[in-house]
């Protein structure tokens, strides 16, 4: 199956470079390029791609706004392109529904791999990296960014739809454990963990494990340790 991709960046050389790398892959086709967020949203609506690569900072509509519109419509997953691995926009992108992040100096093999990973429904960040991002985001407080699709709302009562095992799975996701680590602690197979994770996402209306981590923090299931005194 050929994966269809839209690439959006206001720097033409960066945009065309990414497009050339992806088009060279036998299983990936770049169906459109866009120079700003509004063009990206229009391209996604027109071409119905599997994945959209969006620069965070773009004119007319930035990548956050474009990500929010694209993910709200469903059917296309979003990877954000950024110059810095941690900045204020990353936290907003998490809430807007991004499935992962790439630095603009990404290696060509990693770029293609990222598209494949996100297209199959996985998140691009390792659980430990997602946890680090969300911890910093949570220390700033949810008010630091606009409410986004998926992760927030409902408080602790939102978790009432989960079974005890699913709640335990969400807790460990929030603590940054991988599926293998969760399986070891729960004394079950990784296949069973994947089932629990899938149930958690479906019941809570979450897109991927990144948003599951955010949900674990925002509902209070997992808390950020207080900084040491002195």
Short mmCIF file of C-alpha atoms in Angstrom, two decimals, residues 43-159:
data_model
loop_
_atom_site.label_atom_id
_atom_site.label_comp_id
_atom_site.label_asym_id
_atom_site.label_seq_id
_atom_site.Cartn_x
_atom_site.Cartn_y
_atom_site.Cartn_z
CA UNK A 43 -4.54 20.15 0.62
CA UNK A 44 -5.55 17.56 3.21
CA UNK A 45 -9.22 18.10 2.44
CA UNK A 46 -8.55 17.79 -1.29
CA UNK A 47 -6.19 14.81 -1.31
CA UNK A 48 -7.15 12.85 1.85
CA UNK A 49 -3.56 11.84 2.72
CA UNK A 50 -2.54 9.38 5.42
CA UNK A 51 0.00 11.72 7.02
CA UNK A 52 0.62 15.48 7.04
CA UNK A 53 4.04 16.90 7.92
CA UNK A 54 3.49 20.40 9.30
CA UNK A 55 6.03 23.04 10.23
CA UNK A 56 5.05 24.51 13.60
CA UNK A 57 5.77 28.09 12.58
CA UNK A 58 4.04 29.12 9.33
CA UNK A 59 2.29 32.29 8.10
CA UNK A 60 -1.48 32.76 7.58
CA UNK A 61 -2.25 29.78 9.84
CA UNK A 62 0.49 28.21 11.94
CA UNK A 63 1.07 24.49 12.26
CA UNK A 64 -0.83 24.28 15.54
CA UNK A 65 -4.01 25.67 14.02
CA UNK A 66 -3.63 23.48 10.95
CA UNK A 67 -3.01 20.42 13.10
CA UNK A 68 -6.13 21.11 15.13
CA UNK A 69 -8.32 21.38 12.03
CA UNK A 70 -6.81 18.34 10.35
CA UNK A 71 -7.05 16.03 13.37
CA UNK A 72 -10.58 17.21 14.18
CA UNK A 73 -11.69 16.07 10.74
CA UNK A 74 -10.09 12.65 11.26
CA UNK A 75 -8.50 10.30 8.76
CA UNK A 76 -5.10 12.00 8.61
CA UNK A 77 -2.38 11.84 11.23
CA UNK A 78 -0.02 14.75 11.85
CA UNK A 79 3.72 14.98 12.45
CA UNK A 80 5.02 18.40 13.47
CA UNK A 81 8.31 19.74 12.14
CA UNK A 82 10.28 21.90 14.56
CA UNK A 83 13.71 23.46 14.88
CA UNK A 84 13.94 22.77 18.61
CA UNK A 85 13.05 19.55 20.37
CA UNK A 86 11.42 21.33 23.32
CA UNK A 87 9.67 24.67 23.01
CA UNK A 88 6.37 26.28 23.89
CA UNK A 89 4.77 25.20 20.63
CA UNK A 90 5.40 21.51 21.26
CA UNK A 91 3.05 21.51 24.24
CA UNK A 92 0.29 23.14 22.19
CA UNK A 93 0.87 20.65 19.38
CA UNK A 94 0.38 17.75 21.79
CA UNK A 95 -3.02 19.09 22.73
CA UNK A 96 -3.90 19.85 19.12
CA UNK A 97 -3.61 16.15 18.29
CA UNK A 98 -0.12 15.74 16.84
CA UNK A 99 1.06 12.13 16.73
CA UNK A 100 4.75 13.02 16.88
CA UNK A 101 7.53 15.49 16.25
CA UNK A 102 10.55 15.67 13.99
CA UNK A 103 13.50 18.02 14.09
CA UNK A 104 14.16 19.67 10.74
CA UNK A 105 17.66 18.21 10.66
CA UNK A 106 16.22 14.66 10.72
CA UNK A 107 18.11 12.03 8.71
CA UNK A 108 16.43 10.92 5.50
CA UNK A 109 15.95 7.34 6.70
CA UNK A 110 14.37 8.58 9.93
CA UNK A 111 12.01 10.84 7.99
CA UNK A 112 10.60 7.96 5.97
CA UNK A 113 10.46 5.76 9.06
CA UNK A 114 8.49 8.44 10.91
CA UNK A 115 5.85 8.57 8.19
CA UNK A 116 5.45 4.79 8.28
CA UNK A 117 5.25 4.67 12.08
CA UNK A 118 2.58 7.35 12.33
CA UNK A 119 0.60 6.00 9.38
CA UNK A 120 0.17 2.64 11.08
CA UNK A 121 -1.32 4.32 14.14
CA UNK A 122 1.66 4.54 16.47
CA UNK A 123 3.05 7.69 18.05
CA UNK A 124 6.44 8.92 16.96
CA UNK A 125 7.87 9.64 20.40
CA UNK A 126 9.19 6.97 22.72
CA UNK A 127 7.11 6.82 25.92
CA UNK A 128 9.99 8.23 27.99
CA UNK A 129 10.29 11.24 25.69
CA UNK A 130 6.54 11.80 25.72
CA UNK A 131 6.62 11.70 29.52
CA UNK A 132 9.39 14.31 29.64
CA UNK A 133 7.43 16.61 27.34
CA UNK A 134 4.21 16.23 29.28
CA UNK A 135 5.91 16.73 32.64
CA UNK A 136 7.27 20.07 31.46
CA UNK A 137 3.92 20.96 29.93
CA UNK A 138 2.08 20.07 33.12
CA UNK A 139 4.43 22.14 35.28
CA UNK A 140 3.41 25.15 33.16
CA UNK A 141 -0.23 24.31 33.72
CA UNK A 142 -2.97 23.41 31.24
CA UNK A 143 -3.83 27.10 30.89
CA UNK A 144 -0.52 27.63 29.10
CA UNK A 145 -2.02 26.43 25.85
CA UNK A 146 -5.45 26.32 24.24
CA UNK A 147 -7.72 23.37 24.81
CA UNK A 148 -7.23 20.82 22.10
CA UNK A 149 -8.88 17.77 20.70
CA UNK A 150 -8.81 14.59 22.62
CA UNK A 151 -6.77 14.71 25.78
CA UNK A 152 -8.40 17.04 28.26
CA UNK A 153 -11.73 17.46 29.96
CA UNK A 154 -13.85 15.49 32.38
CA UNK A 155 -11.47 15.21 35.31
CA UNK A 156 -10.90 11.99 37.21
CA UNK A 157 -14.49 10.83 36.63
CA UNK A 158 -13.62 10.48 32.96
CA UNK A 159 -11.69 7.33 33.88
#
